[in-house]
Amino acid sequence: MAQMNMIQALNSAMDIMLGRDPNVIVLGEDVGFFGGVFRVTDGLQRKYGAHRVIDTPIAEGGIVASAIGMGVNGLRPVAEIQFADYIYPAYDQIVSELARLRYRSAGEFFAPVTIRTPCGGGIRGGQTHSQSPEGVFAHVSGLKVVMPANPYDAKGLLISSIEDDDPVIFFEPKRIYNGPFDGDPNKPAVPWSTHPKGDVPEGYYTVPIGKCEVVREGSDVTLVTYGTMVHVCEAAAQGMGVDAEIIDVRTMVPLDVDTLVTSVKKTGRCVIAHEATRFGGYGGELSATIQEECFWHLEAPIQRVTGWDTPYPHAFEWEYFPGQARVAMALQSVMEADA
Amino acid sequence: MRPSRLHIPKYHAGPGETPDFSYLELSPAGAVARPDINTRVRDMNGLAFQLVRVLDDDHEAVGPWNPHLEPADLQVGLRHMVLTRAFDDRMQRMQRSGKITFYMRSLGEEAISVSQGMALRPTDMLFPAYRQQGLYMVRGRPVVDLMCQLLSNTRDMCKGRQLPVMYHWRDGNIFSISGNLTTQFPQAVGWAMAAAIKGTDDIAATWIGEGSSAEADFHHAMLFASVYEAPVILNVVNNQWAISTFQGFAGGEHRSFAARGPGFGMAGLRVDGNDFLAVHAVTQWAAERARTGHGPTIIEHVTYRGAAHSTSDDPSRYRPKDDYERWPLGDPVERLKDHLIALGEWSQERHAALVKEMEEHVLASWKEAVTYGTLTESPRLDPHLMFEDVFKEMPEHLKKQDEQLRDERKRG
């Protein structure tokens, strides 16, 4: 075991996979010589060479398209999009090509591409360094969508994603790259060494895609969340003294419905929390699924705590970000409801 | 002072008008120099503005680009082209009679796919658009297999999931065709980058129309191919038309599409797309460059879309009826036929017999194909194939939807 932050854990995952499989290739803007704007690929090009860890032109569509072509030719590309906010130029290649290649060719062609991209707010990133676009990928048939909330999962899930023969969109909440964040920007930063999930095995291991994790067991209410919001929800529930069962979704697609349903049937109450905007967001899918499966067990309407339906603002960040206070209000509301 | 004005590209002629192809910059056969394959890009920019032609007006092969193919190879090429045309004609009629929902012919463009297919190795990976059916003829896929795809029947390679014409062939190294234009262009570059990373001498070739060169993926492909000197041939089939839109609207009015090559630091060639020998020669040249580490080439094939864009299109609404007859570069099948006759290696009688043989072969193949079902007549594909291959293994939510459909069908 070693102490790692999320950056080091992700770096370790790629290091291990580059070492294990000569077909693994890392590519993206600034990932090679420089080691990535967030240092996630630091040292990899030095160790594996410029043919394995490749700097690319600033062209997201070209990055994903060339990764698809490489995948078709037997490589296992791990492409980086510098910010999730800049993934849209590649949206056609991801949705029309990467996601559908196996289907449209009846299994004759596929491209085992992993697309890593830093996402989420809480860093004064404004409109184009804060977005959480997981919902627009979860809606696409043929993609797996993953978002870890701690270093241990980040490494294990990234190794699983790279090994997976299906395309994976791998979101990395950049607010928690260096330490967990409970939503209070006025508190001093906390490093991952203070958190049990900052203990990461140095060698190879996997965390399965398609499995939620019950982060905290509880009996009063189920809090379904992922990414940075896992830590915000933990702090909010603790602050209120509510015995909440907190579930880190970890994989948006395919969704582990059983874990969610088992929990909500037990607690009878559910709050869903994510940073992304509400309308058409992934929380709507979670809410609908739980309502369909748990209707007779629900003692209160399901609540969603999300970003507002606005572009992500710079000056109003802490009015926008769904922090502890907003989670607490939703928890109070479902706890007070009387079926 | 004159105010600025918005320039709207001009059509060469509209319906009812006399076609005027004087906008084409043509070079006489044999007139364009053939540089060594290791020539630096900056020393051969002129290639992008000339037109490589081998067959002259007397049907002789002339000049430095003459590939000196054996008559037997030319006869094979002619056979593939005649088969492609016979296949297209029959499929067009089958669409008109309602047996298939949609079709796209390659009339007038057969030399490009057939000659290029023959100039490449079977292990080279091909990323076609939807109008390169000749590649399948060259690589030997039985036309009955293509017909089954068009019919979405029980032998459909796409298992009923794709529109007609969107073929693929893993074993033949022909990539899956997508409806989204130009996406395959940068994918082919990625495939070629992988070939170079792995150190093989296989190359990739890819095709788009000139209209599709307007897509951002064209730029991505050119840029990545140039930056990494990827072993790839990027083909732009300039058939003058993107559905109803004349090539000027794709940026062809002021400069050739081949000239975009030098702009990216890449070799760019312009070739007579209806000249089987010229197409073969430039493909061989570009393939050798790619295979020996001299980088990518963009080839603009100057040709003409002889037929409607698709079975859903009526070209008489936007272009002269006699456009194709007046096209100055003629018909690729006729030109190769005349060349073989001039060589004393072919005759009108043998040609007529070949056409008849291919038509009969296509008809017999069609009769076989429909025994595997049609879109509406049994045997039909199992609808549950709809849920497979979305992912490698079917996830729970799809299993559930599959079950729901089974239940619906039981009740219904």
mmCIF file with all atom_site columns, C-alpha atoms in Angstrom, chain B residues 62-248:
data_model
loop_
_atom_site.group_PDB
_atom_site.id
_atom_site.type_symbol
_atom_site.label_atom_id
_atom_site.label_alt_id
_atom_site.label_comp_id
_atom_site.label_asym_id
_atom_site.label_entity_id
_atom_site.label_seq_id
_atom_site.pdbx_PDB_ins_code
_atom_site.Cartn_x
_atom_site.Cartn_y
_atom_site.Cartn_z
_atom_site.occupancy
_atom_site.B_iso_or_equiv
_atom_site.pdbx_formal_charge
_atom_site.auth_seq_id
_atom_site.auth_comp_id
_atom_site.auth_asym_id
_atom_site.auth_atom_id
_atom_site.pdbx_PDB_model_num
ATOM 1   C CA . VAL B 1 62  ? 1.510   7.434   -72.639 1.00 0.00 ? 62  VAL B CA 1
ATOM 2   C CA . GLY B 1 63  ? 3.892   9.327   -70.394 1.00 0.00 ? 63  GLY B CA 1
ATOM 3   C CA . PRO B 1 64  ? 5.850   8.785   -67.199 1.00 0.00 ? 64  PRO B CA 1
ATOM 4   C CA . TRP B 1 65  ? 2.818   7.690   -65.161 1.00 0.00 ? 65  TRP B CA 1
ATOM 5   C CA . ASN B 1 66  ? 2.054   4.707   -67.425 1.00 0.00 ? 66  ASN B CA 1
ATOM 6   C CA . PRO B 1 67  ? 1.921   1.844   -64.908 1.00 0.00 ? 67  PRO B CA 1
ATOM 7   C CA . HIS B 1 68  ? 2.738   -0.738  -67.633 1.00 0.00 ? 68  HIS B CA 1
ATOM 8   C CA . LEU B 1 69  ? 0.138   -3.178  -66.409 1.00 0.00 ? 69  LEU B CA 1
ATOM 9   C CA . GLU B 1 70  ? -0.204  -6.576  -68.086 1.00 0.00 ? 70  GLU B CA 1
ATOM 10  C CA . PRO B 1 71  ? -3.216  -6.923  -70.387 1.00 0.00 ? 71  PRO B CA 1
ATOM 11  C CA . ALA B 1 72  ? -4.446  -9.762  -68.164 1.00 0.00 ? 72  ALA B CA 1
ATOM 12  C CA . ASP B 1 73  ? -4.563  -7.377  -65.187 1.00 0.00 ? 73  ASP B CA 1
ATOM 13  C CA . LEU B 1 74  ? -6.387  -4.784  -67.248 1.00 0.00 ? 74  LEU B CA 1
ATOM 14  C CA . GLN B 1 75  ? -8.946  -7.416  -68.206 1.00 0.00 ? 75  GLN B CA 1
ATOM 15  C CA . VAL B 1 76  ? -9.428  -8.285  -64.537 1.00 0.00 ? 76  VAL B CA 1
ATOM 16  C CA . GLY B 1 77  ? -9.955  -4.589  -63.802 1.00 0.00 ? 77  GLY B CA 1
ATOM 17  C CA . LEU B 1 78  ? -12.455 -4.283  -66.618 1.00 0.00 ? 78  LEU B CA 1
ATOM 18  C CA . ARG B 1 79  ? -14.299 -7.325  -65.297 1.00 0.00 ? 79  ARG B CA 1
ATOM 19  C CA . HIS B 1 80  ? -14.580 -5.808  -61.789 1.00 0.00 ? 80  HIS B CA 1
ATOM 20  C CA . MET B 1 81  ? -15.820 -2.524  -63.248 1.00 0.00 ? 81  MET B CA 1
ATOM 21  C CA . VAL B 1 82  ? -18.420 -4.212  -65.438 1.00 0.00 ? 82  VAL B CA 1
ATOM 22  C CA . LEU B 1 83  ? -19.565 -6.286  -62.474 1.00 0.00 ? 83  LEU B CA 1
ATOM 23  C CA . THR B 1 84  ? -19.812 -3.161  -60.305 1.00 0.00 ? 84  THR B CA 1
ATOM 24  C CA . ARG B 1 85  ? -21.952 -1.457  -62.920 1.00 0.00 ? 85  ARG B CA 1
ATOM 25  C CA . ALA B 1 86  ? -24.164 -4.491  -63.491 1.00 0.00 ? 86  ALA B CA 1
ATOM 26  C CA . PHE B 1 87  ? -24.626 -4.834  -59.747 1.00 0.00 ? 87  PHE B CA 1
ATOM 27  C CA . ASP B 1 88  ? -25.504 -1.144  -59.394 1.00 0.00 ? 88  ASP B CA 1
ATOM 28  C CA . ASP B 1 89  ? -27.997 -1.272  -62.258 1.00 0.00 ? 89  ASP B CA 1
ATOM 29  C CA . ARG B 1 90  ? -29.776 -4.317  -60.900 1.00 0.00 ? 90  ARG B CA 1
ATOM 30  C CA . MET B 1 91  ? -29.902 -2.950  -57.344 1.00 0.00 ? 91  MET B CA 1
ATOM 31  C CA . GLN B 1 92  ? -31.286 0.342   -58.622 1.00 0.00 ? 92  GLN B CA 1
ATOM 32  C CA . ARG B 1 93  ? -34.077 -1.592  -60.335 1.00 0.00 ? 93  ARG B CA 1
ATOM 33  C CA . MET B 1 94  ? -34.706 -3.690  -57.230 1.00 0.00 ? 94  MET B CA 1
ATOM 34  C CA . GLN B 1 95  ? -35.118 -0.497  -55.229 1.00 0.00 ? 95  GLN B CA 1
ATOM 35  C CA . ARG B 1 96  ? -37.541 0.825   -57.832 1.00 0.00 ? 96  ARG B CA 1
ATOM 36  C CA . SER B 1 97  ? -39.554 -2.373  -57.569 1.00 0.00 ? 97  SER B CA 1
ATOM 37  C CA . GLY B 1 98  ? -39.696 -2.025  -53.789 1.00 0.00 ? 98  GLY B CA 1
ATOM 38  C CA . LYS B 1 99  ? -37.505 -5.001  -52.863 1.00 0.00 ? 99  LYS B CA 1
ATOM 39  C CA . ILE B 1 100 ? -34.926 -2.853  -51.091 1.00 0.00 ? 100 ILE B CA 1
ATOM 40  C CA . THR B 1 101 ? -35.513 0.472   -49.373 1.00 0.00 ? 101 THR B CA 1
ATOM 41  C CA . PHE B 1 102 ? -32.546 2.436   -50.646 1.00 0.00 ? 102 PHE B CA 1
ATOM 42  C CA . TYR B 1 103 ? -29.574 2.292   -52.994 1.00 0.00 ? 103 TYR B CA 1
ATOM 43  C CA . MET B 1 104 ? -26.624 4.382   -54.214 1.00 0.00 ? 104 MET B CA 1
ATOM 44  C CA . ARG B 1 105 ? -24.927 3.759   -57.553 1.00 0.00 ? 105 ARG B CA 1
ATOM 45  C CA . SER B 1 106 ? -21.317 4.565   -58.418 1.00 0.00 ? 106 SER B CA 1
ATOM 46  C CA . LEU B 1 107 ? -21.929 5.062   -62.168 1.00 0.00 ? 107 LEU B CA 1
ATOM 47  C CA . GLY B 1 108 ? -18.928 6.788   -63.711 1.00 0.00 ? 108 GLY B CA 1
ATOM 48  C CA . GLU B 1 109 ? -16.702 6.299   -60.661 1.00 0.00 ? 109 GLU B CA 1
ATOM 49  C CA . GLU B 1 110 ? -15.962 2.584   -61.030 1.00 0.00 ? 110 GLU B CA 1
ATOM 50  C CA . ALA B 1 111 ? -12.327 3.038   -62.053 1.00 0.00 ? 111 ALA B CA 1
ATOM 51  C CA . ILE B 1 112 ? -11.436 4.705   -58.757 1.00 0.00 ? 112 ILE B CA 1
ATOM 52  C CA . SER B 1 113 ? -12.488 1.945   -56.378 1.00 0.00 ? 113 SER B CA 1
ATOM 53  C CA . VAL B 1 114 ? -11.527 -0.913  -58.705 1.00 0.00 ? 114 VAL B CA 1
ATOM 54  C CA . SER B 1 115 ? -8.156  0.409   -59.836 1.00 0.00 ? 115 SER B CA 1
ATOM 55  C CA . GLN B 1 116 ? -7.164  1.597   -56.365 1.00 0.00 ? 116 GLN B CA 1
ATOM 56  C CA . GLY B 1 117 ? -8.301  -1.655  -54.825 1.00 0.00 ? 117 GLY B CA 1
ATOM 57  C CA . MET B 1 118 ? -6.074  -3.526  -57.269 1.00 0.00 ? 118 MET B CA 1
ATOM 58  C CA . ALA B 1 119 ? -3.085  -1.257  -56.623 1.00 0.00 ? 119 ALA B CA 1
ATOM 59  C CA . LEU B 1 120 ? -3.170  -1.953  -52.877 1.00 0.00 ? 120 LEU B CA 1
ATOM 60  C CA . ARG B 1 121 ? -2.263  -5.110  -50.962 1.00 0.00 ? 121 ARG B CA 1
ATOM 61  C CA . PRO B 1 122 ? -4.980  -7.317  -49.452 1.00 0.00 ? 122 PRO B CA 1
ATOM 62  C CA . THR B 1 123 ? -3.580  -6.551  -45.976 1.00 0.00 ? 123 THR B CA 1
ATOM 63  C CA . ASP B 1 124 ? -3.933  -2.801  -46.466 1.00 0.00 ? 124 ASP B CA 1
ATOM 64  C CA . MET B 1 125 ? -6.938  -1.489  -44.553 1.00 0.00 ? 125 MET B CA 1
ATOM 65  C CA . LEU B 1 126 ? -9.639  0.318   -46.523 1.00 0.00 ? 126 LEU B CA 1
ATOM 66  C CA . PHE B 1 127 ? -11.943 2.960   -45.015 1.00 0.00 ? 127 PHE B CA 1
ATOM 67  C CA . PRO B 1 128 ? -14.469 3.690   -47.773 1.00 0.00 ? 128 PRO B CA 1
ATOM 68  C CA . ALA B 1 129 ? -17.399 6.060   -48.011 1.00 0.00 ? 129 ALA B CA 1
ATOM 69  C CA . TYR B 1 130 ? -20.646 4.713   -49.485 1.00 0.00 ? 130 TYR B CA 1
ATOM 70  C CA . ARG B 1 131 ? -19.686 4.923   -53.175 1.00 0.00 ? 131 ARG B CA 1
ATOM 71  C CA . GLN B 1 132 ? -16.679 2.565   -53.356 1.00 0.00 ? 132 GLN B CA 1
ATOM 72  C CA . GLN B 1 133 ? -18.494 -0.738  -53.925 1.00 0.00 ? 133 GLN B CA 1
ATOM 73  C CA . GLY B 1 134 ? -15.812 -1.689  -56.471 1.00 0.00 ? 134 GLY B CA 1
ATOM 74  C CA . LEU B 1 135 ? -13.472 -2.405  -53.533 1.00 0.00 ? 135 LEU B CA 1
ATOM 75  C CA . TYR B 1 136 ? -15.661 -5.364  -52.627 1.00 0.00 ? 136 TYR B CA 1
ATOM 76  C CA . MET B 1 137 ? -15.469 -6.707  -56.174 1.00 0.00 ? 137 MET B CA 1
ATOM 77  C CA . VAL B 1 138 ? -11.677 -6.463  -56.173 1.00 0.00 ? 138 VAL B CA 1
ATOM 78  C CA . ARG B 1 139 ? -11.323 -8.170  -52.806 1.00 0.00 ? 139 ARG B CA 1
ATOM 79  C CA . GLY B 1 140 ? -13.659 -10.951 -53.843 1.00 0.00 ? 140 GLY B CA 1
ATOM 80  C CA . ARG B 1 141 ? -16.719 -10.613 -51.628 1.00 0.00 ? 141 ARG B CA 1
ATOM 81  C CA . PRO B 1 142 ? -19.532 -12.449 -53.416 1.00 0.00 ? 142 PRO B CA 1
ATOM 82  C CA . VAL B 1 143 ? -22.178 -9.965  -54.555 1.00 0.00 ? 143 VAL B CA 1
ATOM 83  C CA . VAL B 1 144 ? -24.804 -12.184 -52.984 1.00 0.00 ? 144 VAL B CA 1
ATOM 84  C CA . ASP B 1 145 ? -23.399 -11.102 -49.588 1.00 0.00 ? 145 ASP B CA 1
ATOM 85  C CA . LEU B 1 146 ? -23.778 -7.441  -50.523 1.00 0.00 ? 146 LEU B CA 1
ATOM 86  C CA . MET B 1 147 ? -27.328 -8.131  -51.699 1.00 0.00 ? 147 MET B CA 1
ATOM 87  C CA . CYS B 1 148 ? -28.203 -9.792  -48.393 1.00 0.00 ? 148 CYS B CA 1
ATOM 88  C CA . GLN B 1 149 ? -27.069 -6.616  -46.627 1.00 0.00 ? 149 GLN B CA 1
ATOM 89  C CA . LEU B 1 150 ? -29.235 -4.530  -48.960 1.00 0.00 ? 150 LEU B CA 1
ATOM 90  C CA . LEU B 1 151 ? -32.167 -6.819  -48.186 1.00 0.00 ? 151 LEU B CA 1
ATOM 91  C CA . SER B 1 152 ? -31.580 -6.841  -44.391 1.00 0.00 ? 152 SER B CA 1
ATOM 92  C CA . ASN B 1 153 ? -32.252 -10.563 -44.574 1.00 0.00 ? 153 ASN B CA 1
ATOM 93  C CA . THR B 1 154 ? -31.137 -13.561 -42.519 1.00 0.00 ? 154 THR B CA 1
ATOM 94  C CA . ARG B 1 155 ? -27.707 -13.522 -44.163 1.00 0.00 ? 155 ARG B CA 1
ATOM 95  C CA . ASP B 1 156 ? -27.211 -9.771  -43.679 1.00 0.00 ? 156 ASP B CA 1
ATOM 96  C CA . MET B 1 157 ? -23.658 -9.104  -42.437 1.00 0.00 ? 157 MET B CA 1
ATOM 97  C CA . CYS B 1 158 ? -25.080 -6.174  -40.424 1.00 0.00 ? 158 CYS B CA 1
ATOM 98  C CA . LYS B 1 159 ? -27.840 -8.303  -38.864 1.00 0.00 ? 159 LYS B CA 1
ATOM 99  C CA . GLY B 1 160 ? -30.481 -5.848  -40.001 1.00 0.00 ? 160 GLY B CA 1
ATOM 100 C CA . ARG B 1 161 ? -29.011 -2.925  -38.128 1.00 0.00 ? 161 ARG B CA 1
ATOM 101 C CA . GLN B 1 162 ? -27.736 -0.759  -40.974 1.00 0.00 ? 162 GLN B CA 1
ATOM 102 C CA . LEU B 1 163 ? -29.211 1.060   -43.940 1.00 0.00 ? 163 LEU B CA 1
ATOM 103 C CA . PRO B 1 164 ? -28.557 -0.571  -47.293 1.00 0.00 ? 164 PRO B CA 1
ATOM 104 C CA . VAL B 1 165 ? -25.054 0.074   -48.712 1.00 0.00 ? 165 VAL B CA 1
ATOM 105 C CA . MET B 1 166 ? -23.396 0.408   -45.267 1.00 0.00 ? 166 MET B CA 1
ATOM 106 C CA . TYR B 1 167 ? -21.296 -2.747  -45.693 1.00 0.00 ? 167 TYR B CA 1
ATOM 107 C CA . HIS B 1 168 ? -18.244 -3.952  -43.763 1.00 0.00 ? 168 HIS B CA 1
ATOM 108 C CA . TRP B 1 169 ? -15.875 -6.878  -44.086 1.00 0.00 ? 169 TRP B CA 1
ATOM 109 C CA . ARG B 1 170 ? -13.373 -7.696  -41.357 1.00 0.00 ? 170 ARG B CA 1
ATOM 110 C CA . ASP B 1 171 ? -11.690 -10.580 -43.193 1.00 0.00 ? 171 ASP B CA 1
ATOM 111 C CA . GLY B 1 172 ? -11.426 -8.499  -46.352 1.00 0.00 ? 172 GLY B CA 1
ATOM 112 C CA . ASN B 1 173 ? -9.973  -5.548  -44.407 1.00 0.00 ? 173 ASN B CA 1
ATOM 113 C CA . ILE B 1 174 ? -12.771 -3.188  -45.412 1.00 0.00 ? 174 ILE B CA 1
ATOM 114 C CA . PHE B 1 175 ? -14.016 -0.987  -42.588 1.00 0.00 ? 175 PHE B CA 1
ATOM 115 C CA . SER B 1 176 ? -17.632 -0.509  -41.566 1.00 0.00 ? 176 SER B CA 1
ATOM 116 C CA . ILE B 1 177 ? -19.364 2.294   -43.474 1.00 0.00 ? 177 ILE B CA 1
ATOM 117 C CA . SER B 1 178 ? -21.011 5.012   -41.394 1.00 0.00 ? 178 SER B CA 1
ATOM 118 C CA . GLY B 1 179 ? -23.772 7.394   -42.393 1.00 0.00 ? 179 GLY B CA 1
ATOM 119 C CA . ASN B 1 180 ? -21.887 10.255  -40.763 1.00 0.00 ? 180 ASN B CA 1
ATOM 120 C CA . LEU B 1 181 ? -19.766 11.827  -43.465 1.00 0.00 ? 181 LEU B CA 1
ATOM 121 C CA . THR B 1 182 ? -15.958 11.974  -43.234 1.00 0.00 ? 182 THR B CA 1
ATOM 122 C CA . THR B 1 183 ? -15.710 10.280  -39.827 1.00 0.00 ? 183 THR B CA 1
ATOM 123 C CA . GLN B 1 184 ? -13.693 7.471   -41.460 1.00 0.00 ? 184 GLN B CA 1
ATOM 124 C CA . PHE B 1 185 ? -11.059 9.895   -42.782 1.00 0.00 ? 185 PHE B CA 1
ATOM 125 C CA . PRO B 1 186 ? -9.272  10.591  -39.464 1.00 0.00 ? 186 PRO B CA 1
ATOM 126 C CA . GLN B 1 187 ? -10.005 7.033   -38.286 1.00 0.00 ? 187 GLN B CA 1
ATOM 127 C CA . ALA B 1 188 ? -7.982  5.723   -41.221 1.00 0.00 ? 188 ALA B CA 1
ATOM 128 C CA . VAL B 1 189 ? -5.143  7.992   -40.133 1.00 0.00 ? 189 VAL B CA 1
ATOM 129 C CA . GLY B 1 190 ? -5.326  6.517   -36.620 1.00 0.00 ? 190 GLY B CA 1
ATOM 130 C CA . TRP B 1 191 ? -5.245  3.015   -38.091 1.00 0.00 ? 191 TRP B CA 1
ATOM 131 C CA . ALA B 1 192 ? -2.167  3.982   -40.089 1.00 0.00 ? 192 ALA B CA 1
ATOM 132 C CA . MET B 1 193 ? -0.529  5.533   -37.006 1.00 0.00 ? 193 MET B CA 1
ATOM 133 C CA . ALA B 1 194 ? -1.062  2.211   -35.235 1.00 0.00 ? 194 ALA B CA 1
ATOM 134 C CA . ALA B 1 195 ? 0.505   0.343   -38.161 1.00 0.00 ? 195 ALA B CA 1
ATOM 135 C CA . ALA B 1 196 ? 3.532   2.600   -37.828 1.00 0.00 ? 196 ALA B CA 1
ATOM 136 C CA . ILE B 1 197 ? 3.635   2.201   -34.037 1.00 0.00 ? 197 ILE B CA 1
ATOM 137 C CA . LYS B 1 198 ? 3.555   -1.573  -34.506 1.00 0.00 ? 198 LYS B CA 1
ATOM 138 C CA . GLY B 1 199 ? 6.198   -1.369  -37.210 1.00 0.00 ? 199 GLY B CA 1
ATOM 139 C CA . THR B 1 200 ? 4.266   -3.203  -39.923 1.00 0.00 ? 200 THR B CA 1
ATOM 140 C CA . ASP B 1 201 ? 4.338   -2.175  -43.581 1.00 0.00 ? 201 ASP B CA 1
ATOM 141 C CA . ASP B 1 202 ? 0.572   -2.224  -43.991 1.00 0.00 ? 202 ASP B CA 1
ATOM 142 C CA . ILE B 1 203 ? -1.013  1.065   -44.974 1.00 0.00 ? 203 ILE B CA 1
ATOM 143 C CA . ALA B 1 204 ? -4.507  2.532   -44.786 1.00 0.00 ? 204 ALA B CA 1
ATOM 144 C CA . ALA B 1 205 ? -6.521  4.084   -47.591 1.00 0.00 ? 205 ALA B CA 1
ATOM 145 C CA . THR B 1 206 ? -9.682  6.087   -47.166 1.00 0.00 ? 206 THR B CA 1
ATOM 146 C CA . TRP B 1 207 ? -12.230 7.793   -49.389 1.00 0.00 ? 207 TRP B CA 1
ATOM 147 C CA . ILE B 1 208 ? -14.579 10.740  -49.161 1.00 0.00 ? 208 ILE B CA 1
ATOM 148 C CA . GLY B 1 209 ? -16.382 12.865  -51.724 1.00 0.00 ? 209 GLY B CA 1
ATOM 149 C CA . GLU B 1 210 ? -15.381 16.449  -52.372 1.00 0.00 ? 210 GLU B CA 1
ATOM 150 C CA . GLY B 1 211 ? -18.492 17.654  -50.547 1.00 0.00 ? 211 GLY B CA 1
ATOM 151 C CA . SER B 1 212 ? -17.420 15.782  -47.411 1.00 0.00 ? 212 SER B CA 1
ATOM 152 C CA . SER B 1 213 ? -14.066 17.563  -47.440 1.00 0.00 ? 213 SER B CA 1
ATOM 153 C CA . ALA B 1 214 ? -15.938 20.483  -45.875 1.00 0.00 ? 214 ALA B CA 1
ATOM 154 C CA . GLU B 1 215 ? -16.354 18.529  -42.624 1.00 0.00 ? 215 GLU B CA 1
ATOM 155 C CA . ALA B 1 216 ? -14.028 19.218  -39.679 1.00 0.00 ? 216 ALA B CA 1
ATOM 156 C CA . ASP B 1 217 ? -12.893 15.586  -39.773 1.00 0.00 ? 217 ASP B CA 1
ATOM 157 C CA . PHE B 1 218 ? -11.222 16.285  -43.124 1.00 0.00 ? 218 PHE B CA 1
ATOM 158 C CA . HIS B 1 219 ? -8.997  18.835  -41.398 1.00 0.00 ? 219 HIS B CA 1
ATOM 159 C CA . HIS B 1 220 ? -8.312  16.456  -38.506 1.00 0.00 ? 220 HIS B CA 1
ATOM 160 C CA . ALA B 1 221 ? -7.286  13.705  -40.897 1.00 0.00 ? 221 ALA B CA 1
ATOM 161 C CA . MET B 1 222 ? -4.997  15.949  -42.935 1.00 0.00 ? 222 MET B CA 1
ATOM 162 C CA . LEU B 1 223 ? -3.403  17.398  -39.812 1.00 0.00 ? 223 LEU B CA 1
ATOM 163 C CA . PHE B 1 224 ? -2.809  14.130  -37.971 1.00 0.00 ? 224 PHE B CA 1
ATOM 164 C CA . ALA B 1 225 ? -1.584  12.412  -41.150 1.00 0.00 ? 225 ALA B CA 1
ATOM 165 C CA . SER B 1 226 ? 0.867   15.237  -41.739 1.00 0.00 ? 226 SER B CA 1
ATOM 166 C CA . VAL B 1 227 ? 2.058   15.667  -38.142 1.00 0.00 ? 227 VAL B CA 1
ATOM 167 C CA . TYR B 1 228 ? 2.782   11.949  -37.656 1.00 0.00 ? 228 TYR B CA 1
ATOM 168 C CA . GLU B 1 229 ? 3.654   11.233  -41.321 1.00 0.00 ? 229 GLU B CA 1
ATOM 169 C CA . ALA B 1 230 ? 1.133   8.410   -41.130 1.00 0.00 ? 230 ALA B CA 1
ATOM 170 C CA . PRO B 1 231 ? 1.216   5.699   -43.832 1.00 0.00 ? 231 PRO B CA 1
ATOM 171 C CA . VAL B 1 232 ? -2.149  6.553   -45.339 1.00 0.00 ? 232 VAL B CA 1
ATOM 172 C CA . ILE B 1 233 ? -3.685  7.505   -48.682 1.00 0.00 ? 233 ILE B CA 1
ATOM 173 C CA . LEU B 1 234 ? -6.428  10.119  -48.352 1.00 0.00 ? 234 LEU B CA 1
ATOM 174 C CA . ASN B 1 235 ? -8.679  10.035  -51.409 1.00 0.00 ? 235 ASN B CA 1
ATOM 175 C CA . VAL B 1 236 ? -11.077 12.802  -52.361 1.00 0.00 ? 236 VAL B CA 1
ATOM 176 C CA . VAL B 1 237 ? -13.423 11.664  -55.081 1.00 0.00 ? 237 VAL B CA 1
ATOM 177 C CA . ASN B 1 238 ? -14.365 14.925  -56.744 1.00 0.00 ? 238 ASN B CA 1
ATOM 178 C CA . ASN B 1 239 ? -17.438 13.891  -58.721 1.00 0.00 ? 239 ASN B CA 1
ATOM 179 C CA . GLN B 1 240 ? -18.525 17.537  -58.919 1.00 0.00 ? 240 GLN B CA 1
ATOM 180 C CA . TRP B 1 241 ? -21.674 16.983  -56.846 1.00 0.00 ? 241 TRP B CA 1
ATOM 181 C CA . ALA B 1 242 ? -22.695 16.673  -53.200 1.00 0.00 ? 242 ALA B CA 1
ATOM 182 C CA . ILE B 1 243 ? -26.347 15.750  -53.726 1.00 0.00 ? 243 ILE B CA 1
ATOM 183 C CA . SER B 1 244 ? -27.528 18.997  -55.408 1.00 0.00 ? 244 SER B CA 1
ATOM 184 C CA . THR B 1 245 ? -24.568 21.123  -54.376 1.00 0.00 ? 245 THR B CA 1
ATOM 185 C CA . PHE B 1 246 ? -21.906 21.884  -56.970 1.00 0.00 ? 246 PHE B CA 1
ATOM 186 C CA . GLN B 1 247 ? -18.269 21.402  -55.923 1.00 0.00 ? 247 GLN B CA 1
ATOM 187 C CA . GLY B 1 248 ? -17.703 25.165  -55.727 1.00 0.00 ? 248 GLY B CA 1
#
